[in-house]
Amino acid sequence: AGGAGGGDPRLPRAGEATPTESEAAVGLRSFLITADHSPEAPTEFERLRRTRHAVLNPLLPELLLVYDSPSGSVAKAACPKVFQLEASDPTAPPKVTNRGKYYKNVRSEWASLVATPSNARYQDALAFTRSLGDLHLQSYGVCFLPEVFEIDLESLLPTGGASSRVVTVLACTDGIWDNWLYDDAAKFAMREPALVERCKSDPPLSEGARVTDPLPESSGGGGEKQAAQEAADKLIAQNAKYAQANFGSSADNATAVVAFLWR
């Protein structure tokens, strides 16, 4: 499976596993494969600095990385800075200041922005460091290029064992991730009854079988497509309740894609 990161913030780089308390209990393990394109990402700070550094200080990007203010009257250029350089060693990796004003999601992550400097002809701000469009911000280093990763499904779905193994792929917009812990979303999707029954009833594929081989027919009918669609519909419905409770009328639009892979 692969992921192309071009917007969703705060997701670690490919292959970074995040074992959780639920892992020992239910065998669940999450892999977050979208790149971190948040204004709080040190790698993006360094990329922006390389692209266009500040005129008076080449150790800083000209594009500002700041924590958003809940007050609309505060100029973005005057908001607290996300990064701080070591006074004794300005060339050392930048440190995140954690001076945020409010959380942007249920995972207690600070709302942050990239913003044009105060002397810019046009004052722009964006919650990500990469996007499609935003041509003015692209002149300061905002980038449309994604980061593409590959995951070896053979290693995640080994042959052998007494039952089927399943990988759940969730590709969702911020309107979903604002309201969920990552593991909670995965567990919710995997509760789909058709999937549970399929994993119980289907024997694992034989040794040497490949993930690309045709899947066995489901005895209950409908198969993996129906299970995935039902899981996506339920995720969207539950998310709408969470979004209303968490953000009210300011909730972001939500899109979710669910896929089940098993052997």
PDB file of C-alpha atoms in Angstrom:
ATOM      1  CA  ALA A   1       0.000   0.000   0.000  1.00  0.00           C
ATOM      2  CA  GLY A   2       1.238   3.504  -0.605  1.00  0.00           C
ATOM      3  CA  GLY A   3       0.376   6.946   0.664  1.00  0.00           C
ATOM      4  CA  ALA A   4       0.978  10.303  -0.976  1.00  0.00           C
ATOM      5  CA  GLY A   5       1.152  13.024   1.630  1.00  0.00           C
ATOM      6  CA  GLY A   6       0.156  16.458   0.421  1.00  0.00           C
ATOM      7  CA  GLY A   7      -1.850  18.033   3.197  1.00  0.00           C
ATOM      8  CA  ASP A   8      -2.814  16.080   6.305  1.00  0.00           C
ATOM      9  CA  PRO A   9      -0.767  17.372   9.243  1.00  0.00           C
ATOM     10  CA  ARG A  10       0.963  15.678  12.151  1.00  0.00           C
ATOM     11  CA  LEU A  11       1.324  12.182  10.680  1.00  0.00           C
ATOM     12  CA  PRO A  12       4.762  10.614  11.209  1.00  0.00           C
ATOM     13  CA  ARG A  13       6.870   9.437   8.325  1.00  0.00           C
ATOM     14  CA  ALA A  14       6.382   6.137   6.560  1.00  0.00           C
ATOM     15  CA  GLY A  15       7.083   2.960   8.469  1.00  0.00           C
ATOM     16  CA  GLU A  16       6.986   4.548  11.922  1.00  0.00           C
ATOM     17  CA  ALA A  17       4.910   2.110  13.944  1.00  0.00           C
ATOM     18  CA  THR A  18       2.855   3.344  16.870  1.00  0.00           C
ATOM     19  CA  PRO A  19       2.188   0.418  19.236  1.00  0.00           C
ATOM     20  CA  THR A  20      -0.730   1.111  21.542  1.00  0.00           C
ATOM     21  CA  GLU A  21      -2.363  -0.302  24.651  1.00  0.00           C
ATOM     22  CA  SER A  22      -4.841  -2.105  22.411  1.00  0.00           C
ATOM     23  CA  GLU A  23      -2.074  -3.893  20.524  1.00  0.00           C
ATOM     24  CA  ALA A  24      -1.502  -6.593  23.134  1.00  0.00           C
ATOM     25  CA  ALA A  25      -5.232  -7.061  23.675  1.00  0.00           C
ATOM     26  CA  VAL A  26      -6.510  -7.344  20.105  1.00  0.00           C
ATOM     27  CA  GLY A  27      -3.390  -7.589  17.971  1.00  0.00           C
ATOM     28  CA  LEU A  28      -3.901  -4.120  16.509  1.00  0.00           C
ATOM     29  CA  ARG A  29      -0.900  -2.180  15.276  1.00  0.00           C
ATOM     30  CA  SER A  30      -1.072   1.159  13.502  1.00  0.00           C
ATOM     31  CA  PHE A  31       1.249   2.439  10.797  1.00  0.00           C
ATOM     32  CA  LEU A  32       0.884   6.120   9.931  1.00  0.00           C
ATOM     33  CA  ILE A  33       2.169   6.584   6.408  1.00  0.00           C
ATOM     34  CA  THR A  34       1.297  10.179   5.509  1.00  0.00           C
ATOM     35  CA  ALA A  35       4.130  12.691   5.796  1.00  0.00           C
ATOM     36  CA  ASP A  36       4.059  15.537   8.286  1.00  0.00           C
ATOM     37  CA  HIS A  37       3.308  18.716   6.329  1.00  0.00           C
ATOM     38  CA  SER A  38       2.418  20.775   9.373  1.00  0.00           C
ATOM     39  CA  PRO A  39       3.996  24.148  10.233  1.00  0.00           C
ATOM     40  CA  GLU A  40       5.285  22.329  13.346  1.00  0.00           C
ATOM     41  CA  ALA A  41       7.409  19.893  11.302  1.00  0.00           C
ATOM     42  CA  PRO A  42      11.156  20.630  11.678  1.00  0.00           C
ATOM     43  CA  THR A  43      11.818  19.026   8.288  1.00  0.00           C
ATOM     44  CA  GLU A  44       9.438  21.494   6.635  1.00  0.00           C
ATOM     45  CA  PHE A  45      11.042  24.412   8.488  1.00  0.00           C
ATOM     46  CA  GLU A  46      14.382  23.396   7.011  1.00  0.00           C
ATOM     47  CA  ARG A  47      12.916  22.865   3.522  1.00  0.00           C
ATOM     48  CA  LEU A  48      11.285  26.317   3.599  1.00  0.00           C
ATOM     49  CA  ARG A  49      14.560  27.873   4.755  1.00  0.00           C
ATOM     50  CA  ARG A  50      16.444  26.259   1.877  1.00  0.00           C
ATOM     51  CA  THR A  51      13.811  27.414  -0.600  1.00  0.00           C
ATOM     52  CA  ARG A  52      13.720  31.088   0.432  1.00  0.00           C
ATOM     53  CA  HIS A  53      15.472  32.344   3.534  1.00  0.00           C
ATOM     54  CA  ALA A  54      14.835  35.627   5.298  1.00  0.00           C
ATOM     55  CA  VAL A  55      16.770  38.578   3.889  1.00  0.00           C
ATOM     56  CA  LEU A  56      18.149  39.689   7.252  1.00  0.00           C
ATOM     57  CA  ASN A  57      18.720  36.213   8.696  1.00  0.00           C
ATOM     58  CA  PRO A  58      19.550  33.316   6.341  1.00  0.00           C
ATOM     59  CA  LEU A  59      18.992  30.853   9.206  1.00  0.00           C
ATOM     60  CA  LEU A  60      15.248  31.571   9.092  1.00  0.00           C
ATOM     61  CA  PRO A  61      12.755  30.967   6.273  1.00  0.00           C
ATOM     62  CA  GLU A  62      11.152  34.119   4.923  1.00  0.00           C
ATOM     63  CA  LEU A  63       7.770  32.429   5.266  1.00  0.00           C
ATOM     64  CA  LEU A  64       6.638  32.677   8.887  1.00  0.00           C
ATOM     65  CA  LEU A  65       5.633  29.586  10.864  1.00  0.00           C
ATOM     66  CA  VAL A  66       3.330  30.684  13.690  1.00  0.00           C
ATOM     67  CA  TYR A  67       0.689  29.481  16.114  1.00  0.00           C
ATOM     68  CA  ASP A  68      -2.743  30.746  15.141  1.00  0.00           C
ATOM     69  CA  SER A  69      -4.637  33.150  17.368  1.00  0.00           C
ATOM     70  CA  PRO A  70      -8.329  32.592  18.147  1.00  0.00           C
ATOM     71  CA  SER A  71      -8.808  36.334  17.765  1.00  0.00           C
ATOM     72  CA  GLY A  72      -9.322  37.488  14.203  1.00  0.00           C
ATOM     73  CA  SER A  73      -7.951  40.916  15.092  1.00  0.00           C
ATOM     74  CA  VAL A  74      -4.388  39.652  15.573  1.00  0.00           C
ATOM     75  CA  ALA A  75      -2.167  39.866  12.492  1.00  0.00           C
ATOM     76  CA  LYS A  76      -0.721  36.463  11.598  1.00  0.00           C
ATOM     77  CA  ALA A  77       2.795  37.911  11.468  1.00  0.00           C
ATOM     78  CA  ALA A  78       2.393  38.929  15.141  1.00  0.00           C
ATOM     79  CA  CYS A  79       1.386  35.436  16.333  1.00  0.00           C
ATOM     80  CA  PRO A  80       3.812  33.343  18.468  1.00  0.00           C
ATOM     81  CA  LYS A  81       6.577  31.681  16.473  1.00  0.00           C
ATOM     82  CA  VAL A  82       6.526  27.884  16.173  1.00  0.00           C
ATOM     83  CA  PHE A  83      10.310  27.461  16.152  1.00  0.00           C
ATOM     84  CA  GLN A  84      13.198  28.830  18.147  1.00  0.00           C
ATOM     85  CA  LEU A  85      16.879  28.678  17.280  1.00  0.00           C
ATOM     86  CA  GLU A  86      19.538  28.064  19.920  1.00  0.00           C
ATOM     87  CA  ALA A  87      21.231  31.363  20.759  1.00  0.00           C
ATOM     88  CA  SER A  88      24.518  29.573  21.451  1.00  0.00           C
ATOM     89  CA  ASP A  89      24.331  27.507  18.235  1.00  0.00           C
ATOM     90  CA  PRO A  90      21.954  28.957  15.616  1.00  0.00           C
ATOM     91  CA  THR A  91      22.867  26.164  13.194  1.00  0.00           C
ATOM     92  CA  ALA A  92      21.483  23.473  15.545  1.00  0.00           C
ATOM     93  CA  PRO A  93      18.107  21.899  14.658  1.00  0.00           C
ATOM     94  CA  PRO A  94      15.221  24.250  15.480  1.00  0.00           C
ATOM     95  CA  LYS A  95      13.156  23.592  18.594  1.00  0.00           C
ATOM     96  CA  VAL A  96       9.365  23.673  18.708  1.00  0.00           C
ATOM     97  CA  THR A  97       8.228  26.305  21.234  1.00  0.00           C
ATOM     98  CA  ASN A  98       4.771  24.795  21.998  1.00  0.00           C
ATOM     99  CA  ARG A  99       3.333  28.278  22.507  1.00  0.00           C
ATOM    100  CA  GLY A 100       0.039  27.440  20.827  1.00  0.00           C
ATOM    101  CA  LYS A 101      -3.184  29.242  21.703  1.00  0.00           C
ATOM    102  CA  TYR A 102      -5.779  26.542  20.994  1.00  0.00           C
ATOM    103  CA  TYR A 103      -6.013  22.917  19.865  1.00  0.00           C
ATOM    104  CA  LYS A 104      -7.098  22.054  16.346  1.00  0.00           C
ATOM    105  CA  ASN A 105      -8.188  18.451  17.034  1.00  0.00           C
ATOM    106  CA  VAL A 106      -8.985  15.916  19.749  1.00  0.00           C
ATOM    107  CA  ARG A 107      -5.335  14.796  19.849  1.00  0.00           C
ATOM    108  CA  SER A 108      -4.416  18.125  21.499  1.00  0.00           C
ATOM    109  CA  GLU A 109      -2.312  19.373  18.594  1.00  0.00           C
ATOM    110  CA  TRP A 110      -1.790  23.128  18.357  1.00  0.00           C
ATOM    111  CA  ALA A 111      -3.365  25.139  15.550  1.00  0.00           C
ATOM    112  CA  SER A 112      -0.489  26.478  13.470  1.00  0.00           C
ATOM    113  CA  LEU A 113      -0.021  28.354  10.203  1.00  0.00           C
ATOM    114  CA  VAL A 114       2.464  29.474   7.621  1.00  0.00           C
ATOM    115  CA  ALA A 115       2.067  33.184   6.920  1.00  0.00           C
ATOM    116  CA  THR A 116       3.654  35.760   4.663  1.00  0.00           C
ATOM    117  CA  PRO A 117       5.894  38.352   6.385  1.00  0.00           C
ATOM    118  CA  SER A 118       4.422  41.688   7.414  1.00  0.00           C
ATOM    119  CA  ASN A 119       6.083  43.489   4.488  1.00  0.00           C
ATOM    120  CA  ALA A 120       4.573  41.156   1.859  1.00  0.00           C
ATOM    121  CA  ARG A 121       2.384  42.818  -0.748  1.00  0.00           C
ATOM    122  CA  TYR A 122      -0.370  40.265  -0.105  1.00  0.00           C
ATOM    123  CA  GLN A 123      -1.041  38.855   3.360  1.00  0.00           C
ATOM    124  CA  ASP A 124      -1.689  35.105   3.106  1.00  0.00           C
ATOM    125  CA  ALA A 125      -1.822  32.252   5.603  1.00  0.00           C
ATOM    126  CA  LEU A 126      -2.310  28.502   5.339  1.00  0.00           C
ATOM    127  CA  ALA A 127      -2.546  25.607   7.808  1.00  0.00           C
ATOM    128  CA  PHE A 128      -0.190  23.384   5.758  1.00  0.00           C
ATOM    129  CA  THR A 129       3.234  23.686   4.197  1.00  0.00           C
ATOM    130  CA  ARG A 130       2.161  21.906   0.991  1.00  0.00           C
ATOM    131  CA  SER A 131      -0.942  22.392  -1.141  1.00  0.00           C
ATOM    132  CA  LEU A 132      -2.355  22.523  -4.645  1.00  0.00           C
ATOM    133  CA  GLY A 133      -2.830  26.096  -5.787  1.00  0.00           C
ATOM    134  CA  ASP A 134      -1.904  28.936  -3.390  1.00  0.00           C
ATOM    135  CA  LEU A 135       0.496  30.288  -6.005  1.00  0.00           C
ATOM    136  CA  HIS A 136       1.510  33.336  -3.973  1.00  0.00           C
ATOM    137  CA  LEU A 137       2.529  31.161  -1.019  1.00  0.00           C
ATOM    138  CA  GLN A 138       4.374  28.836  -3.374  1.00  0.00           C
ATOM    139  CA  SER A 139       6.741  31.706  -4.162  1.00  0.00           C
ATOM    140  CA  TYR A 140       7.723  31.540  -0.463  1.00  0.00           C
ATOM    141  CA  GLY A 141       8.212  27.778  -0.417  1.00  0.00           C
ATOM    142  CA  VAL A 142       4.774  26.202   0.008  1.00  0.00           C
ATOM    143  CA  CYS A 143       5.049  23.173  -2.268  1.00  0.00           C
ATOM    144  CA  PHE A 144       2.609  21.154  -4.358  1.00  0.00           C
ATOM    145  CA  LEU A 145       4.857  18.069  -4.505  1.00  0.00           C
ATOM    146  CA  PRO A 146       3.714  15.066  -2.419  1.00  0.00           C
ATOM    147  CA  GLU A 147       5.878  12.596  -0.560  1.00  0.00           C
ATOM    148  CA  VAL A 148       5.168   9.057  -1.776  1.00  0.00           C
ATOM    149  CA  PHE A 149       5.806   5.972   0.346  1.00  0.00           C
ATOM    150  CA  GLU A 150       5.585   2.246  -0.178  1.00  0.00           C
ATOM    151  CA  ILE A 151       4.612  -0.387   2.383  1.00  0.00           C
ATOM    152  CA  ASP A 152       5.523  -4.063   1.938  1.00  0.00           C
ATOM    153  CA  LEU A 153       2.236  -5.934   2.393  1.00  0.00           C
ATOM    154  CA  GLU A 154       4.065  -9.252   2.386  1.00  0.00           C
ATOM    155  CA  SER A 155       5.615  -8.309   5.723  1.00  0.00           C
ATOM    156  CA  LEU A 156       2.271  -7.180   7.179  1.00  0.00           C
ATOM    157  CA  LEU A 157       0.337 -10.226   5.962  1.00  0.00           C
ATOM    158  CA  PRO A 158       2.602 -13.228   6.520  1.00  0.00           C
ATOM    159  CA  THR A 159       1.337 -16.677   5.587  1.00  0.00           C
ATOM    160  CA  GLY A 160       0.620 -19.336   8.166  1.00  0.00           C
ATOM    161  CA  GLY A 161      -1.401 -19.216  11.360  1.00  0.00           C
ATOM    162  CA  ALA A 162      -4.874 -20.448  12.232  1.00  0.00           C
ATOM    163  CA  SER A 163      -6.924 -17.533  10.898  1.00  0.00           C
ATOM    164  CA  SER A 164      -6.940 -14.804   8.296  1.00  0.00           C
ATOM    165  CA  ARG A 165      -4.948 -11.635   8.821  1.00  0.00           C
ATOM    166  CA  VAL A 166      -6.340  -8.250   7.851  1.00  0.00           C
ATOM    167  CA  VAL A 167      -4.956  -4.813   7.079  1.00  0.00           C
ATOM    168  CA  THR A 168      -7.352  -1.874   7.196  1.00  0.00           C
ATOM    169  CA  VAL A 169      -6.426   1.158   5.088  1.00  0.00           C
ATOM    170  CA  LEU A 170      -8.025   4.468   6.061  1.00  0.00           C
ATOM    171  CA  ALA A 171      -7.512   7.470   3.790  1.00  0.00           C
ATOM    172  CA  CYS A 172      -9.367  10.416   5.298  1.00  0.00           C
ATOM    173  CA  THR A 173      -9.437  14.193   5.263  1.00  0.00           C
ATOM    174  CA  ASP A 174      -8.944  16.486   8.244  1.00  0.00           C
ATOM    175  CA  GLY A 175     -12.699  16.511   8.800  1.00  0.00           C
ATOM    176  CA  ILE A 176     -12.290  12.914   9.998  1.00  0.00           C
ATOM    177  CA  TRP A 177      -8.900  13.095  11.742  1.00  0.00           C
ATOM    178  CA  ASP A 178      -9.888  16.191  13.722  1.00  0.00           C
ATOM    179  CA  ASN A 179     -12.294  14.009  15.709  1.00  0.00           C
ATOM    180  CA  TRP A 180     -10.481  10.699  16.220  1.00  0.00           C
ATOM    181  CA  LEU A 181      -7.438   9.171  17.798  1.00  0.00           C
ATOM    182  CA  TYR A 182      -5.800   7.141  15.030  1.00  0.00           C
ATOM    183  CA  ASP A 183      -6.199   3.772  16.740  1.00  0.00           C
ATOM    184  CA  ASP A 184      -9.832   4.503  17.629  1.00  0.00           C
ATOM    185  CA  ALA A 185     -10.670   5.145  13.977  1.00  0.00           C
ATOM    186  CA  ALA A 186      -8.972   1.899  12.930  1.00  0.00           C
ATOM    187  CA  LYS A 187     -10.754  -0.126  15.611  1.00  0.00           C
ATOM    188  CA  PHE A 188     -14.100   1.421  14.647  1.00  0.00           C
ATOM    189  CA  ALA A 189     -13.638   0.464  10.992  1.00  0.00           C
ATOM    190  CA  MET A 190     -12.578  -3.071  11.876  1.00  0.00           C
ATOM    191  CA  ARG A 191     -15.714  -3.643  13.934  1.00  0.00           C
ATOM    192  CA  GLU A 192     -17.667  -4.073  10.691  1.00  0.00           C
ATOM    193  CA  PRO A 193     -19.573  -7.395  11.228  1.00  0.00           C
ATOM    194  CA  ALA A 194     -19.002  -8.649   7.685  1.00  0.00           C
ATOM    195  CA  LEU A 195     -15.266  -8.226   8.109  1.00  0.00           C
ATOM    196  CA  VAL A 196     -15.232  -9.936  11.498  1.00  0.00           C
ATOM    197  CA  GLU A 197     -17.125 -12.936  10.156  1.00  0.00           C
ATOM    198  CA  ARG A 198     -14.910 -13.112   7.074  1.00  0.00           C
ATOM    199  CA  CYS A 199     -11.760 -13.242   9.183  1.00  0.00           C
ATOM    200  CA  LYS A 200     -13.263 -15.958  11.394  1.00  0.00           C
ATOM    201  CA  SER A 201     -14.551 -18.158   8.600  1.00  0.00           C
ATOM    202  CA  ASP A 202     -11.854 -17.870   5.911  1.00  0.00           C
ATOM    203  CA  PRO A 203      -8.757 -20.032   6.259  1.00  0.00           C
ATOM    204  CA  PRO A 204      -5.456 -18.237   5.708  1.00  0.00           C
ATOM    205  CA  LEU A 205      -3.833 -18.497   2.316  1.00  0.00           C
ATOM    206  CA  SER A 206      -1.290 -21.242   1.851  1.00  0.00           C
ATOM    207  CA  GLU A 207       2.426 -20.763   2.344  1.00  0.00           C
ATOM    208  CA  GLY A 208       3.909 -18.913  -0.617  1.00  0.00           C
ATOM    209  CA  ALA A 209       0.609 -17.363  -1.762  1.00  0.00           C
ATOM    210  CA  ARG A 210       0.940 -13.710  -2.698  1.00  0.00           C
ATOM    211  CA  VAL A 211      -1.211 -10.762  -1.727  1.00  0.00           C
ATOM    212  CA  THR A 212      -1.910 -10.147  -5.401  1.00  0.00           C
ATOM    213  CA  ASP A 213      -3.582 -13.569  -5.772  1.00  0.00           C
ATOM    214  CA  PRO A 214      -7.421 -13.524  -6.147  1.00  0.00           C
ATOM    215  CA  LEU A 215      -9.274 -13.389  -2.834  1.00  0.00           C
ATOM    216  CA  PRO A 216     -11.445 -16.380  -1.939  1.00  0.00           C
ATOM    217  CA  GLU A 217     -15.178 -15.916  -2.365  1.00  0.00           C
ATOM    218  CA  SER A 218     -17.088 -14.811   0.739  1.00  0.00           C
ATOM    219  CA  SER A 219     -19.710 -17.316   1.856  1.00  0.00           C
ATOM    220  CA  GLY A 220     -21.937 -14.533   3.176  1.00  0.00           C
ATOM    221  CA  GLY A 221     -22.144 -12.669  -0.147  1.00  0.00           C
ATOM    222  CA  GLY A 222     -21.173  -9.108  -0.853  1.00  0.00           C
ATOM    223  CA  GLY A 223     -17.529  -9.677  -0.047  1.00  0.00           C
ATOM    224  CA  GLU A 224     -14.928  -7.127   0.836  1.00  0.00           C
ATOM    225  CA  LYS A 225     -16.468  -4.309  -1.231  1.00  0.00           C
ATOM    226  CA  GLN A 226     -19.706  -4.367   0.749  1.00  0.00           C
ATOM    227  CA  ALA A 227     -17.871  -4.596   4.067  1.00  0.00           C
ATOM    228  CA  ALA A 228     -15.629  -1.650   3.176  1.00  0.00           C
ATOM    229  CA  GLN A 229     -18.561   0.493   2.011  1.00  0.00           C
ATOM    230  CA  GLU A 230     -20.557  -0.220   5.152  1.00  0.00           C
ATOM    231  CA  ALA A 231     -17.532   0.572   7.320  1.00  0.00           C
ATOM    232  CA  ALA A 232     -16.997   3.870   5.496  1.00  0.00           C
ATOM    233  CA  ASP A 233     -20.675   4.825   5.817  1.00  0.00           C
ATOM    234  CA  LYS A 234     -20.656   4.106   9.554  1.00  0.00           C
ATOM    235  CA  LEU A 235     -17.404   6.009  10.048  1.00  0.00           C
ATOM    236  CA  ILE A 236     -18.839   9.075   8.297  1.00  0.00           C
ATOM    237  CA  ALA A 237     -22.071   8.885  10.336  1.00  0.00           C
ATOM    238  CA  GLN A 238     -20.276   8.564  13.673  1.00  0.00           C
ATOM    239  CA  ASN A 239     -17.829  11.295  12.697  1.00  0.00           C
ATOM    240  CA  ALA A 240     -20.700  13.695  12.009  1.00  0.00           C
ATOM    241  CA  LYS A 241     -21.808  13.286  15.633  1.00  0.00           C
ATOM    242  CA  TYR A 242     -18.299  13.830  16.946  1.00  0.00           C
ATOM    243  CA  ALA A 243     -17.739  16.853  14.683  1.00  0.00           C
ATOM    244  CA  GLN A 244     -20.941  18.517  15.860  1.00  0.00           C
ATOM    245  CA  ALA A 245     -19.998  17.956  19.499  1.00  0.00           C
ATOM    246  CA  ASN A 246     -16.371  19.061  19.069  1.00  0.00           C
ATOM    247  CA  PHE A 247     -16.592  21.932  16.585  1.00  0.00           C
ATOM    248  CA  GLY A 248     -20.242  22.762  15.930  1.00  0.00           C
ATOM    249  CA  SER A 249     -20.796  24.813  12.786  1.00  0.00           C
ATOM    250  CA  SER A 250     -17.036  25.253  12.237  1.00  0.00           C
ATOM    251  CA  ALA A 251     -16.433  21.511  11.658  1.00  0.00           C
ATOM    252  CA  ASP A 252     -14.397  20.719   8.554  1.00  0.00           C
ATOM    253  CA  ASN A 253     -15.813  18.768   5.605  1.00  0.00           C
ATOM    254  CA  ALA A 254     -15.181  15.030   5.878  1.00  0.00           C
ATOM    255  CA  THR A 255     -14.278  12.333   3.352  1.00  0.00           C
ATOM    256  CA  ALA A 256     -13.255   8.757   4.176  1.00  0.00           C
ATOM    257  CA  VAL A 257     -12.012   5.856   2.049  1.00  0.00           C
ATOM    258  CA  VAL A 258     -11.875   2.401   3.676  1.00  0.00           C
ATOM    259  CA  ALA A 259     -10.188  -0.658   2.199  1.00  0.00           C
ATOM    260  CA  PHE A 260      -9.671  -4.131   3.687  1.00  0.00           C
ATOM    261  CA  LEU A 261      -6.783  -6.339   2.638  1.00  0.00           C
ATOM    262  CA  TRP A 262      -6.388  -9.833   4.031  1.00  0.00           C
ATOM    263  CA  ARG A 263      -4.908 -13.263   3.513  1.00  0.00           C
TER     264      ARG A 263
END
